């Protein structure tokens, strides 16, 4: 699944945004967040918004990222 997400991110055009979260299991979401934070630290993307779900101890359930 992370491979699919990384492929979608790499195919984004600069300035385009992508919402991640729908269809991603809660236990996999932490891996997605770590991947996005890693890509952000490399300067590939920017995390625009991280929605925290109060029902799951404020764990992120949706990310809005933008290709840099």
mmCIF file as Biopython writes it, N, C-alpha, C and O atoms, coordinates in Angstrom:
data_model
#
loop_
_atom_site.group_PDB
_atom_site.id
_atom_site.type_symbol
_atom_site.label_atom_id
_atom_site.label_alt_id
_atom_site.label_comp_id
_atom_site.label_asym_id
_atom_site.label_entity_id
_atom_site.label_seq_id
_atom_site.pdbx_PDB_ins_code
_atom_site.Cartn_x
_atom_site.Cartn_y
_atom_site.Cartn_z
_atom_site.occupancy
_atom_site.B_iso_or_equiv
_atom_site.auth_seq_id
_atom_site.auth_asym_id
_atom_site.pdbx_PDB_model_num
ATOM 1   N N  . UNK A ? 1  ? 0.814   -1.194 0.000   1.0 0.0 1  A 1 
ATOM 2   C CA . UNK A ? 1  ? 0.000   0.000  0.000   1.0 0.0 1  A 1 
ATOM 3   C C  . UNK A ? 1  ? 0.860   1.262  0.000   1.0 0.0 1  A 1 
ATOM 4   O O  . UNK A ? 1  ? 0.539   2.231  -0.687  1.0 0.0 1  A 1 
ATOM 5   N N  . UNK A ? 2  ? 1.946   1.254  0.764   1.0 0.0 2  A 1 
ATOM 6   C CA . UNK A ? 2  ? 2.820   2.427  0.780   1.0 0.0 2  A 1 
ATOM 7   C C  . UNK A ? 2  ? 3.428   2.677  -0.591  1.0 0.0 2  A 1 
ATOM 8   O O  . UNK A ? 2  ? 3.670   3.821  -0.975  1.0 0.0 2  A 1 
ATOM 9   N N  . UNK A ? 3  ? 3.675   1.589  -1.330  1.0 0.0 3  A 1 
ATOM 10  C CA . UNK A ? 3  ? 4.208   1.742  -2.686  1.0 0.0 3  A 1 
ATOM 11  C C  . UNK A ? 3  ? 3.226   2.499  -3.575  1.0 0.0 3  A 1 
ATOM 12  O O  . UNK A ? 3  ? 3.624   3.375  -4.344  1.0 0.0 3  A 1 
ATOM 13  N N  . UNK A ? 4  ? 1.937   2.156  -3.468  1.0 0.0 4  A 1 
ATOM 14  C CA . UNK A ? 4  ? 0.903   2.843  -4.258  1.0 0.0 4  A 1 
ATOM 15  C C  . UNK A ? 4  ? 0.863   4.329  -3.917  1.0 0.0 4  A 1 
ATOM 16  O O  . UNK A ? 4  ? 0.779   5.180  -4.802  1.0 0.0 4  A 1 
ATOM 17  N N  . UNK A ? 5  ? 0.923   4.623  -2.627  1.0 0.0 5  A 1 
ATOM 18  C CA . UNK A ? 5  ? 0.860   6.017  -2.183  1.0 0.0 5  A 1 
ATOM 19  C C  . UNK A ? 5  ? 2.081   6.779  -2.663  1.0 0.0 5  A 1 
ATOM 20  O O  . UNK A ? 5  ? 1.965   7.907  -3.141  1.0 0.0 5  A 1 
ATOM 21  N N  . UNK A ? 6  ? 3.256   6.166  -2.538  1.0 0.0 6  A 1 
ATOM 22  C CA . UNK A ? 6  ? 4.472   6.832  -2.978  1.0 0.0 6  A 1 
ATOM 23  C C  . UNK A ? 6  ? 4.443   7.072  -4.486  1.0 0.0 6  A 1 
ATOM 24  O O  . UNK A ? 6  ? 4.925   8.104  -4.954  1.0 0.0 6  A 1 
ATOM 25  N N  . UNK A ? 7  ? 3.887   6.136  -5.250  1.0 0.0 7  A 1 
ATOM 26  C CA . UNK A ? 7  ? 3.761   6.303  -6.695  1.0 0.0 7  A 1 
ATOM 27  C C  . UNK A ? 7  ? 2.831   7.465  -7.024  1.0 0.0 7  A 1 
ATOM 28  O O  . UNK A ? 7  ? 3.140   8.283  -7.890  1.0 0.0 7  A 1 
ATOM 29  N N  . UNK A ? 8  ? 1.685   7.541  -6.331  1.0 0.0 8  A 1 
ATOM 30  C CA . UNK A ? 8  ? 0.747   8.648  -6.565  1.0 0.0 8  A 1 
ATOM 31  C C  . UNK A ? 8  ? 1.400   9.990  -6.253  1.0 0.0 8  A 1 
ATOM 32  O O  . UNK A ? 8  ? 1.217   10.961 -6.987  1.0 0.0 8  A 1 
ATOM 33  N N  . UNK A ? 9  ? 2.157   10.041 -5.167  1.0 0.0 9  A 1 
ATOM 34  C CA . UNK A ? 9  ? 2.825   11.285 -4.788  1.0 0.0 9  A 1 
ATOM 35  C C  . UNK A ? 9  ? 3.861   11.671 -5.840  1.0 0.0 9  A 1 
ATOM 36  O O  . UNK A ? 9  ? 3.949   12.838 -6.223  1.0 0.0 9  A 1 
ATOM 37  N N  . UNK A ? 10 ? 4.638   10.711 -6.304  1.0 0.0 10 A 1 
ATOM 38  C CA . UNK A ? 10 ? 5.683   11.028 -7.282  1.0 0.0 10 A 1 
ATOM 39  C C  . UNK A ? 10 ? 5.093   11.455 -8.624  1.0 0.0 10 A 1 
ATOM 40  O O  . UNK A ? 10 ? 5.741   12.182 -9.377  1.0 0.0 10 A 1 
ATOM 41  N N  . UNK A ? 11 ? 3.871   11.013 -8.936  1.0 0.0 11 A 1 
ATOM 42  C CA . UNK A ? 11 ? 3.231   11.379 -10.199 1.0 0.0 11 A 1 
ATOM 43  C C  . UNK A ? 11 ? 2.527   12.730 -10.142 1.0 0.0 11 A 1 
ATOM 44  O O  . UNK A ? 11 ? 2.095   13.252 -11.169 1.0 0.0 11 A 1 
ATOM 45  N N  . UNK A ? 12 ? 2.411   13.294 -8.943  1.0 0.0 12 A 1 
ATOM 46  C CA . UNK A ? 12 ? 1.768   14.608 -8.813  1.0 0.0 12 A 1 
ATOM 47  C C  . UNK A ? 12 ? 2.607   15.684 -9.485  1.0 0.0 12 A 1 
ATOM 48  O O  . UNK A ? 12 ? 3.837   15.637 -9.457  1.0 0.0 12 A 1 
ATOM 49  N N  . UNK A ? 13 ? 1.934   16.646 -10.083 1.0 0.0 13 A 1 
ATOM 50  C CA . UNK A ? 13 ? 2.632   17.797 -10.646 1.0 0.0 13 A 1 
ATOM 51  C C  . UNK A ? 13 ? 2.887   18.798 -9.530  1.0 0.0 13 A 1 
ATOM 52  O O  . UNK A ? 13 ? 2.149   18.841 -8.546  1.0 0.0 13 A 1 
ATOM 53  N N  . UNK A ? 14 ? 3.928   19.597 -9.685  1.0 0.0 14 A 1 
ATOM 54  C CA . UNK A ? 14 ? 4.265   20.612 -8.686  1.0 0.0 14 A 1 
ATOM 55  C C  . UNK A ? 14 ? 3.074   21.528 -8.445  1.0 0.0 14 A 1 
ATOM 56  O O  . UNK A ? 14 ? 2.435   21.995 -9.388  1.0 0.0 14 A 1 
ATOM 57  N N  . UNK A ? 15 ? 2.785   21.779 -7.187  1.0 0.0 15 A 1 
ATOM 58  C CA . UNK A ? 15 ? 1.682   22.651 -6.818  1.0 0.0 15 A 1 
ATOM 59  C C  . UNK A ? 15 ? 0.356   21.931 -6.630  1.0 0.0 15 A 1 
ATOM 60  O O  . UNK A ? 15 ? -0.572  22.492 -6.047  1.0 0.0 15 A 1 
ATOM 61  N N  . UNK A ? 16 ? 0.250   20.695 -7.115  1.0 0.0 16 A 1 
ATOM 62  C CA . UNK A ? 16 ? -0.996  19.934 -6.980  1.0 0.0 16 A 1 
ATOM 63  C C  . UNK A ? 16 ? -1.090  19.337 -5.581  1.0 0.0 16 A 1 
ATOM 64  O O  . UNK A ? 16 ? -0.080  19.048 -4.940  1.0 0.0 16 A 1 
ATOM 65  N N  . UNK A ? 17 ? -2.331  19.160 -5.122  1.0 0.0 17 A 1 
ATOM 66  C CA . UNK A ? 17 ? -2.576  18.634 -3.780  1.0 0.0 17 A 1 
ATOM 67  C C  . UNK A ? 17 ? -3.208  17.249 -3.862  1.0 0.0 17 A 1 
ATOM 68  O O  . UNK A ? 17 ? -3.850  16.893 -4.849  1.0 0.0 17 A 1 
ATOM 69  N N  . UNK A ? 18 ? -3.006  16.481 -2.796  1.0 0.0 18 A 1 
ATOM 70  C CA . UNK A ? 18 ? -3.547  15.129 -2.707  1.0 0.0 18 A 1 
ATOM 71  C C  . UNK A ? 18 ? -4.046  14.906 -1.286  1.0 0.0 18 A 1 
ATOM 72  O O  . UNK A ? 18 ? -3.361  15.233 -0.317  1.0 0.0 18 A 1 
ATOM 73  N N  . UNK A ? 19 ? -5.246  14.348 -1.173  1.0 0.0 19 A 1 
ATOM 74  C CA . UNK A ? 19 ? -5.808  14.007 0.137   1.0 0.0 19 A 1 
ATOM 75  C C  . UNK A ? 19 ? -5.581  12.516 0.366   1.0 0.0 19 A 1 
ATOM 76  O O  . UNK A ? 19 ? -5.960  11.685 -0.459  1.0 0.0 19 A 1 
ATOM 77  N N  . UNK A ? 20 ? -4.962  12.190 1.487   1.0 0.0 20 A 1 
ATOM 78  C CA . UNK A ? 20 ? -4.719  10.798 1.857   1.0 0.0 20 A 1 
ATOM 79  C C  . UNK A ? 20 ? -5.516  10.484 3.114   1.0 0.0 20 A 1 
ATOM 80  O O  . UNK A ? 20 ? -5.510  11.271 4.060   1.0 0.0 20 A 1 
ATOM 81  N N  . UNK A ? 21 ? -6.187  9.366  3.138   1.0 0.0 21 A 1 
ATOM 82  C CA . UNK A ? 21 ? -6.927  8.982  4.328   1.0 0.0 21 A 1 
ATOM 83  C C  . UNK A ? 21 ? -8.084  8.062  4.031   1.0 0.0 21 A 1 
ATOM 84  O O  . UNK A ? 21 ? -8.286  7.073  4.736   1.0 0.0 21 A 1 
ATOM 85  N N  . UNK A ? 22 ? -8.848  8.367  3.004   1.0 0.0 22 A 1 
ATOM 86  C CA . UNK A ? 22 ? -10.010 7.546  2.668   1.0 0.0 22 A 1 
ATOM 87  C C  . UNK A ? 22 ? -9.522  6.174  2.205   1.0 0.0 22 A 1 
ATOM 88  O O  . UNK A ? 22 ? -8.706  6.073  1.289   1.0 0.0 22 A 1 
ATOM 89  N N  . UNK A ? 23 ? -10.024 5.131  2.839   1.0 0.0 23 A 1 
ATOM 90  C CA . UNK A ? 23 ? -9.653  3.774  2.453   1.0 0.0 23 A 1 
ATOM 91  C C  . UNK A ? 23 ? -8.382  3.267  3.097   1.0 0.0 23 A 1 
ATOM 92  O O  . UNK A ? 23 ? -7.976  2.132  2.846   1.0 0.0 23 A 1 
ATOM 93  N N  . UNK A ? 24 ? -7.746  4.081  3.923   1.0 0.0 24 A 1 
ATOM 94  C CA . UNK A ? 24 ? -6.529  3.657  4.612   1.0 0.0 24 A 1 
ATOM 95  C C  . UNK A ? 24 ? -6.912  3.232  6.023   1.0 0.0 24 A 1 
ATOM 96  O O  . UNK A ? 24 ? -7.544  3.992  6.757   1.0 0.0 24 A 1 
ATOM 97  N N  . UNK A ? 25 ? -6.531  2.024  6.396   1.0 0.0 25 A 1 
ATOM 98  C CA . UNK A ? 25 ? -6.843  1.520  7.733   1.0 0.0 25 A 1 
ATOM 99  C C  . UNK A ? 25 ? -6.123  2.366  8.780   1.0 0.0 25 A 1 
ATOM 100 O O  . UNK A ? 25 ? -5.035  2.890  8.539   1.0 0.0 25 A 1 
ATOM 101 N N  . UNK A ? 26 ? -6.751  2.486  9.937   1.0 0.0 26 A 1 
ATOM 102 C CA . UNK A ? 26 ? -6.191  3.307  11.015  1.0 0.0 26 A 1 
ATOM 103 C C  . UNK A ? 26 ? -4.795  2.839  11.398  1.0 0.0 26 A 1 
ATOM 104 O O  . UNK A ? 26 ? -3.923  3.662  11.677  1.0 0.0 26 A 1 
ATOM 105 N N  . UNK A ? 27 ? -4.570  1.526  11.415  1.0 0.0 27 A 1 
ATOM 106 C CA . UNK A ? 27 ? -3.247  1.017  11.802  1.0 0.0 27 A 1 
ATOM 107 C C  . UNK A ? 27 ? -2.188  1.300  10.737  1.0 0.0 27 A 1 
ATOM 108 O O  . UNK A ? 27 ? -0.999  1.356  11.052  1.0 0.0 27 A 1 
ATOM 109 N N  . UNK A ? 28 ? -2.604  1.478  9.484   1.0 0.0 28 A 1 
ATOM 110 C CA . UNK A ? 28 ? -1.657  1.797  8.413   1.0 0.0 28 A 1 
ATOM 111 C C  . UNK A ? 28 ? -1.412  3.298  8.291   1.0 0.0 28 A 1 
ATOM 112 O O  . UNK A ? 28 ? -0.424  3.720  7.692   1.0 0.0 28 A 1 
ATOM 113 N N  . UNK A ? 29 ? -2.296  4.091  8.849   1.0 0.0 29 A 1 
ATOM 114 C CA . UNK A ? 29 ? -2.198  5.544  8.696   1.0 0.0 29 A 1 
ATOM 115 C C  . UNK A ? 29 ? -0.910  6.087  9.302   1.0 0.0 29 A 1 
ATOM 116 O O  . UNK A ? 29 ? -0.336  7.038  8.772   1.0 0.0 29 A 1 
ATOM 117 N N  . UNK A ? 30 ? -0.442  5.496  10.410  1.0 0.0 30 A 1 
ATOM 118 C CA . UNK A ? 30 ? 0.797   5.962  11.026  1.0 0.0 30 A 1 
ATOM 119 C C  . UNK A ? 30 ? 1.973   5.784  10.068  1.0 0.0 30 A 1 
ATOM 120 O O  . UNK A ? 30 ? 2.857   6.638  10.012  1.0 0.0 30 A 1 
ATOM 121 N N  . UNK A ? 31 ? 1.992   4.689  9.319   1.0 0.0 31 A 1 
ATOM 122 C CA . UNK A ? 31 ? 3.052   4.459  8.330   1.0 0.0 31 A 1 
ATOM 123 C C  . UNK A ? 31 ? 2.979   5.501  7.217   1.0 0.0 31 A 1 
ATOM 124 O O  . UNK A ? 31 ? 4.008   5.977  6.737   1.0 0.0 31 A 1 
ATOM 125 N N  . UNK A ? 32 ? 1.767   5.849  6.813   1.0 0.0 32 A 1 
ATOM 126 C CA . UNK A ? 32 ? 1.572   6.869  5.777   1.0 0.0 32 A 1 
ATOM 127 C C  . UNK A ? 32 ? 2.078   8.224  6.277   1.0 0.0 32 A 1 
ATOM 128 O O  . UNK A ? 32 ? 2.741   8.957  5.543   1.0 0.0 32 A 1 
ATOM 129 N N  . UNK A ? 33 ? 1.759   8.547  7.528   1.0 0.0 33 A 1 
ATOM 130 C CA . UNK A ? 33 ? 2.219   9.807  8.120   1.0 0.0 33 A 1 
ATOM 131 C C  . UNK A ? 33 ? 3.742   9.842  8.146   1.0 0.0 33 A 1 
ATOM 132 O O  . UNK A ? 33 ? 4.346   10.855 7.794   1.0 0.0 33 A 1 
ATOM 133 N N  . UNK A ? 34 ? 4.366   8.743  8.559   1.0 0.0 34 A 1 
ATOM 134 C CA . UNK A ? 34 ? 5.828   8.678  8.603   1.0 0.0 34 A 1 
ATOM 135 C C  . UNK A ? 34 ? 6.428   8.847  7.211   1.0 0.0 34 A 1 
ATOM 136 O O  . UNK A ? 34 ? 7.430   9.544  7.050   1.0 0.0 34 A 1 
ATOM 137 N N  . UNK A ? 35 ? 5.826   8.217  6.207   1.0 0.0 35 A 1 
ATOM 138 C CA . UNK A ? 35 ? 6.291   8.356  4.824   1.0 0.0 35 A 1 
ATOM 139 C C  . UNK A ? 35 ? 6.210   9.810  4.384   1.0 0.0 35 A 1 
ATOM 140 O O  . UNK A ? 35 ? 7.161   10.344 3.815   1.0 0.0 35 A 1 
ATOM 141 N N  . UNK A ? 36 ? 5.077   10.450 4.646   1.0 0.0 36 A 1 
ATOM 142 C CA . UNK A ? 36 ? 4.888   11.840 4.228   1.0 0.0 36 A 1 
ATOM 143 C C  . UNK A ? 36 ? 5.833   12.780 4.969   1.0 0.0 36 A 1 
ATOM 144 O O  . UNK A ? 36 ? 6.357   13.723 4.377   1.0 0.0 36 A 1 
ATOM 145 N N  . UNK A ? 37 ? 6.054   12.533 6.251   1.0 0.0 37 A 1 
ATOM 146 C CA . UNK A ? 37 ? 6.988   13.369 7.006   1.0 0.0 37 A 1 
ATOM 147 C C  . UNK A ? 37 ? 8.402   13.210 6.471   1.0 0.0 37 A 1 
ATOM 148 O O  . UNK A ? 37 ? 9.164   14.176 6.423   1.0 0.0 37 A 1 
ATOM 149 N N  . UNK A ? 38 ? 8.756   11.991 6.069   1.0 0.0 38 A 1 
ATOM 150 C CA . UNK A ? 38 ? 10.070  11.747 5.478   1.0 0.0 38 A 1 
ATOM 151 C C  . UNK A ? 38 ? 10.211  12.482 4.147   1.0 0.0 38 A 1 
ATOM 152 O O  . UNK A ? 38 ? 11.235  13.115 3.889   1.0 0.0 38 A 1 
ATOM 153 N N  . UNK A ? 39 ? 9.183   12.398 3.302   1.0 0.0 39 A 1 
ATOM 154 C CA . UNK A ? 39 ? 9.214   13.093 2.011   1.0 0.0 39 A 1 
ATOM 155 C C  . UNK A ? 39 ? 9.242   14.607 2.206   1.0 0.0 39 A 1 
ATOM 156 O O  . UNK A ? 39 ? 9.863   15.329 1.426   1.0 0.0 39 A 1 
ATOM 157 N N  . UNK A ? 40 ? 8.565   15.082 3.250   1.0 0.0 40 A 1 
ATOM 158 C CA . UNK A ? 40 ? 8.570   16.517 3.537   1.0 0.0 40 A 1 
ATOM 159 C C  . UNK A ? 40 ? 9.965   16.968 3.971   1.0 0.0 40 A 1 
ATOM 160 O O  . UNK A ? 40 ? 10.421  18.040 3.574   1.0 0.0 40 A 1 
ATOM 161 N N  . UNK A ? 41 ? 10.637  16.159 4.780   1.0 0.0 41 A 1 
ATOM 162 C CA . UNK A ? 41 ? 11.979  16.534 5.234   1.0 0.0 41 A 1 
ATOM 163 C C  . UNK A ? 41 ? 12.978  16.544 4.079   1.0 0.0 41 A 1 
ATOM 164 O O  . UNK A ? 41 ? 13.984  17.252 4.131   1.0 0.0 41 A 1 
ATOM 165 N N  . UNK A ? 42 ? 12.699  15.755 3.035   1.0 0.0 42 A 1 
ATOM 166 C CA . UNK A ? 42 ? 13.554  15.736 1.845   1.0 0.0 42 A 1 
ATOM 167 C C  . UNK A ? 42 ? 13.219  16.869 0.884   1.0 0.0 42 A 1 
ATOM 168 O O  . UNK A ? 42 ? 13.940  17.095 -0.087  1.0 0.0 42 A 1 
ATOM 169 N N  . UNK A ? 43 ? 12.123  17.584 1.153   1.0 0.0 43 A 1 
ATOM 170 C CA . UNK A ? 43 ? 11.734  18.705 0.305   1.0 0.0 43 A 1 
ATOM 171 C C  . UNK A ? 43 ? 10.879  18.328 -0.886  1.0 0.0 43 A 1 
ATOM 172 O O  . UNK A ? 43 ? 10.687  19.143 -1.788  1.0 0.0 43 A 1 
ATOM 173 N N  . UNK A ? 44 ? 10.357  17.100 -0.909  1.0 0.0 44 A 1 
ATOM 174 C CA . UNK A ? 44 ? 9.535   16.653 -2.037  1.0 0.0 44 A 1 
ATOM 175 C C  . UNK A ? 44 ? 8.093   17.125 -1.950  1.0 0.0 44 A 1 
ATOM 176 O O  . UNK A ? 44 ? 7.472   17.446 -2.964  1.0 0.0 44 A 1 
ATOM 177 N N  . UNK A ? 45 ? 7.563   17.165 -0.730  1.0 0.0 45 A 1 
ATOM 178 C CA . UNK A ? 45 ? 6.170   17.558 -0.520  1.0 0.0 45 A 1 
ATOM 179 C C  . UNK A ? 45 ? 6.080   18.486 0.681   1.0 0.0 45 A 1 
ATOM 180 O O  . UNK A ? 45 ? 7.041   18.675 1.426   1.0 0.0 45 A 1 
ATOM 181 N N  . UNK A ? 46 ? 4.892   19.057 0.842   1.0 0.0 46 A 1 
ATOM 182 C CA . UNK A ? 46 ? 4.580   19.855 2.027   1.0 0.0 46 A 1 
ATOM 183 C C  . UNK A ? 46 ? 3.282   19.303 2.604   1.0 0.0 46 A 1 
ATOM 184 O O  . UNK A ? 46 ? 2.307   19.121 1.875   1.0 0.0 46 A 1 
ATOM 185 N N  . UNK A ? 47 ? 3.264   19.036 3.907   1.0 0.0 47 A 1 
ATOM 186 C CA . UNK A ? 47 ? 2.030   18.614 4.557   1.0 0.0 47 A 1 
ATOM 187 C C  . UNK A ? 47 ? 1.245   19.881 4.862   1.0 0.0 47 A 1 
ATOM 188 O O  . UNK A ? 47 ? 1.641   20.676 5.714   1.0 0.0 47 A 1 
ATOM 189 N N  . UNK A ? 48 ? 0.128   20.067 4.160   1.0 0.0 48 A 1 
ATOM 190 C CA . UNK A ? 48 ? -0.678  21.277 4.279   1.0 0.0 48 A 1 
ATOM 191 C C  . UNK A ? 48 ? -1.583  21.197 5.502   1.0 0.0 48 A 1 
ATOM 192 O O  . UNK A ? 48 ? -1.745  22.176 6.231   1.0 0.0 48 A 1 
ATOM 193 N N  . UNK A ? 49 ? -2.178  20.013 5.724   1.0 0.0 49 A 1 
ATOM 194 C CA . UNK A ? 49 ? -3.109  19.857 6.837   1.0 0.0 49 A 1 
ATOM 195 C C  . UNK A ? 49 ? -3.083  18.414 7.313   1.0 0.0 49 A 1 
ATOM 196 O O  . UNK A ? 49 ? -3.023  17.483 6.510   1.0 0.0 49 A 1 
ATOM 197 N N  . UNK A ? 50 ? -3.129  18.241 8.616   1.0 0.0 50 A 1 
ATOM 198 C CA . UNK A ? 50 ? -3.189  16.915 9.223   1.0 0.0 50 A 1 
ATOM 199 C C  . UNK A ? 50 ? -4.412  16.909 10.140  1.0 0.0 50 A 1 
ATOM 200 O O  . UNK A ? 50 ? -4.409  17.565 11.182  1.0 0.0 50 A 1 
ATOM 201 N N  . UNK A ? 51 ? -5.455  16.172 9.757   1.0 0.0 51 A 1 
ATOM 202 C CA . UNK A ? 51 ? -6.678  16.120 10.567  1.0 0.0 51 A 1 
ATOM 203 C C  . UNK A ? 51 ? -6.522  15.044 11.637  1.0 0.0 51 A 1 
ATOM 204 O O  . UNK A ? 51 ? -6.264  13.880 11.332  1.0 0.0 51 A 1 
ATOM 205 N N  . UNK A ? 52 ? -6.682  15.452 12.897  1.0 0.0 52 A 1 
ATOM 206 C CA . UNK A ? 52 ? -6.576  14.522 14.014  1.0 0.0 52 A 1 
ATOM 207 C C  . UNK A ? 52 ? -7.973  14.104 14.453  1.0 0.0 52 A 1 
ATOM 208 O O  . UNK A ? 52 ? -8.859  14.942 14.622  1.0 0.0 52 A 1 
ATOM 209 N N  . UNK A ? 53 ? -8.159  12.812 14.634  1.0 0.0 53 A 1 
ATOM 210 C CA . UNK A ? 53 ? -9.458  12.266 15.010  1.0 0.0 53 A 1 
ATOM 211 C C  . UNK A ? 53 ? -9.526  12.078 16.522  1.0 0.0 53 A 1 
ATOM 212 O O  . UNK A ? 53 ? -8.793  11.251 17.065  1.0 0.0 53 A 1 
ATOM 213 N N  . UNK A ? 54 ? -10.383 12.821 17.216  1.0 0.0 54 A 1 
ATOM 214 C CA . UNK A ? 54 ? -10.475 12.692 18.675  1.0 0.0 54 A 1 
ATOM 215 C C  . UNK A ? 54 ? -10.969 11.317 19.133  1.0 0.0 54 A 1 
ATOM 216 O O  . UNK A ? 54 ? -10.745 10.931 20.280  1.0 0.0 54 A 1 
ATOM 217 N N  . UNK A ? 55 ? -11.633 10.582 18.251  1.0 0.0 55 A 1 
ATOM 218 C CA . UNK A ? 55 ? -12.129 9.247  18.615  1.0 0.0 55 A 1 
ATOM 219 C C  . UNK A ? 55 ? -11.012 8.216  18.687  1.0 0.0 55 A 1 
ATOM 220 O O  . UNK A ? 55 ? -11.185 7.151  19.280  1.0 0.0 55 A 1 
ATOM 221 N N  . UNK A ? 56 ? -9.864  8.529  18.084  1.0 0.0 56 A 1 
ATOM 222 C CA . UNK A ? 56 ? -8.732  7.596  18.087  1.0 0.0 56 A 1 
ATOM 223 C C  . UNK A ? 56 ? -7.527  8.231  18.763  1.0 0.0 56 A 1 
ATOM 224 O O  . UNK A ? 56 ? -6.408  8.158  18.255  1.0 0.0 56 A 1 
ATOM 225 N N  . UNK A ? 57 ? -7.763  8.854  19.911  1.0 0.0 57 A 1 
ATOM 226 C CA . UNK A ? 57 ? -6.685  9.490  20.685  1.0 0.0 57 A 1 
ATOM 227 C C  . UNK A ? 57 ? -5.897  10.497 19.864  1.0 0.0 57 A 1 
ATOM 228 O O  . UNK A ? 57 ? -4.671  10.566 19.956  1.0 0.0 57 A 1 
ATOM 229 N N  . UNK A ? 58 ? -6.608  11.276 19.065  1.0 0.0 58 A 1 
ATOM 230 C CA . UNK A ? 58 ? -6.008  12.320 18.228  1.0 0.0 58 A 1 
ATOM 231 C C  . UNK A ? 58 ? -4.962  11.790 17.250  1.0 0.0 58 A 1 
ATOM 232 O O  . UNK A ? 58 ? -3.987  12.474 16.941  1.0 0.0 58 A 1 
ATOM 233 N N  . UNK A ? 59 ? -5.173  10.576 16.770  1.0 0.0 59 A 1 
ATOM 234 C CA . UNK A ? 59 ? -4.320  10.044 15.712  1.0 0.0 59 A 1 
ATOM 235 C C  . UNK A ? 59 ? -4.781  10.643 14.387  1.0 0.0 59 A 1 
ATOM 236 O O  . UNK A ? 59 ? -5.980  10.828 14.181  1.0 0.0 59 A 1 
ATOM 237 N N  . UNK A ? 60 ? -3.845  10.949 13.482  1.0 0.0 60 A 1 
ATOM 238 C CA . UNK A ? 60 ? -4.250  11.510 12.187  1.0 0.0 60 A 1 
ATOM 239 C C  . UNK A ? 60 ? -5.076  10.501 11.387  1.0 0.0 60 A 1 
ATOM 240 O O  . UNK A ? 60 ? -4.749  9.315  11.342  1.0 0.0 60 A 1 
ATOM 241 N N  . UNK A ? 61 ? -6.149  10.985 10.759  1.0 0.0 61 A 1 
ATOM 242 C CA . UNK A ? 61 ? -6.935  10.104 9.894   1.0 0.0 61 A 1 
ATOM 243 C C  . UNK A ? 61 ? -6.987  10.612 8.460   1.0 0.0 61 A 1 
ATOM 244 O O  . UNK A ? 61 ? -7.424  9.894  7.561   1.0 0.0 61 A 1 
ATOM 245 N N  . UNK A ? 62 ? -6.541  11.853 8.243   1.0 0.0 62 A 1 
ATOM 246 C CA . UNK A ? 62 ? -6.504  12.422 6.901   1.0 0.0 62 A 1 
ATOM 247 C C  . UNK A ? 62 ? -5.328  13.386 6.794   1.0 0.0 62 A 1 
ATOM 248 O O  . UNK A ? 62 ? -5.069  14.172 7.705   1.0 0.0 62 A 1 
ATOM 249 N N  . UNK A ? 63 ? -4.625  13.313 5.672   1.0 0.0 63 A 1 
ATOM 250 C CA . UNK A ? 63 ? -3.530  14.242 5.381   1.0 0.0 63 A 1 
ATOM 251 C C  . UNK A ? 63 ? -3.824  14.944 4.066   1.0 0.0 63 A 1 
ATOM 252 O O  . UNK A ? 63 ? -4.299  14.324 3.115   1.0 0.0 63 A 1 
ATOM 253 N N  . UNK A ? 64 ? -3.544  16.223 4.019   1.0 0.0 64 A 1 
ATOM 254 C CA . UNK A ? 64 ? -3.585  16.977 2.770   1.0 0.0 64 A 1 
ATOM 255 C C  . UNK A ? 64 ? -2.149  17.370 2.475   1.0 0.0 64 A 1 
ATOM 256 O O  . UNK A ? 64 ? -1.525  18.108 3.237   1.0 0.0 64 A 1 
ATOM 257 N N  . UNK A ? 65 ? -1.631  16.868 1.360   1.0 0.0 65 A 1 
ATOM 258 C CA . UNK A ? 65 ? -0.245  17.166 1.000   1.0 0.0 65 A 1 
ATOM 259 C C  . UNK A ? 65 ? -0.207  17.922 -0.322  1.0 0.0 65 A 1 
ATOM 260 O O  . UNK A ? 65 ? -1.143  17.865 -1.120  1.0 0.0 65 A 1 
ATOM 261 N N  . UNK A ? 66 ? 0.895   18.631 -0.530  1.0 0.0 66 A 1 
ATOM 262 C CA . UNK A ? 66 ? 1.089   19.376 -1.771  1.0 0.0 66 A 1 
ATOM 263 C C  . UNK A ? 66 ? 2.481   19.075 -2.293  1.0 0.0 66 A 1 
ATOM 264 O O  . UNK A ? 66 ? 3.462   19.095 -1.550  1.0 0.0 66 A 1 
ATOM 265 N N  . UNK A ? 67 ? 2.546   18.797 -3.586  1.0 0.0 67 A 1 
ATOM 266 C CA . UNK A ? 67 ? 3.836   18.542 -4.228  1.0 0.0 67 A 1 
ATOM 267 C C  . UNK A ? 67 ? 4.573   19.864 -4.366  1.0 0.0 67 A 1 
ATOM 268 O O  . UNK A ? 67 ? 3.995   20.860 -4.801  1.0 0.0 67 A 1 
ATOM 269 N N  . UNK A ? 68 ? 5.842   19.872 -3.999  1.0 0.0 68 A 1 
ATOM 270 C CA . UNK A ? 68 ? 6.647   21.097 -4.063  1.0 0.0 68 A 1 
ATOM 271 C C  . UNK A ? 68 ? 7.384   21.135 -5.384  1.0 0.0 68 A 1 
ATOM 272 O O  . UNK A ? 68 ? 8.124   22.082 -5.650  1.0 0.0 68 A 1 
#
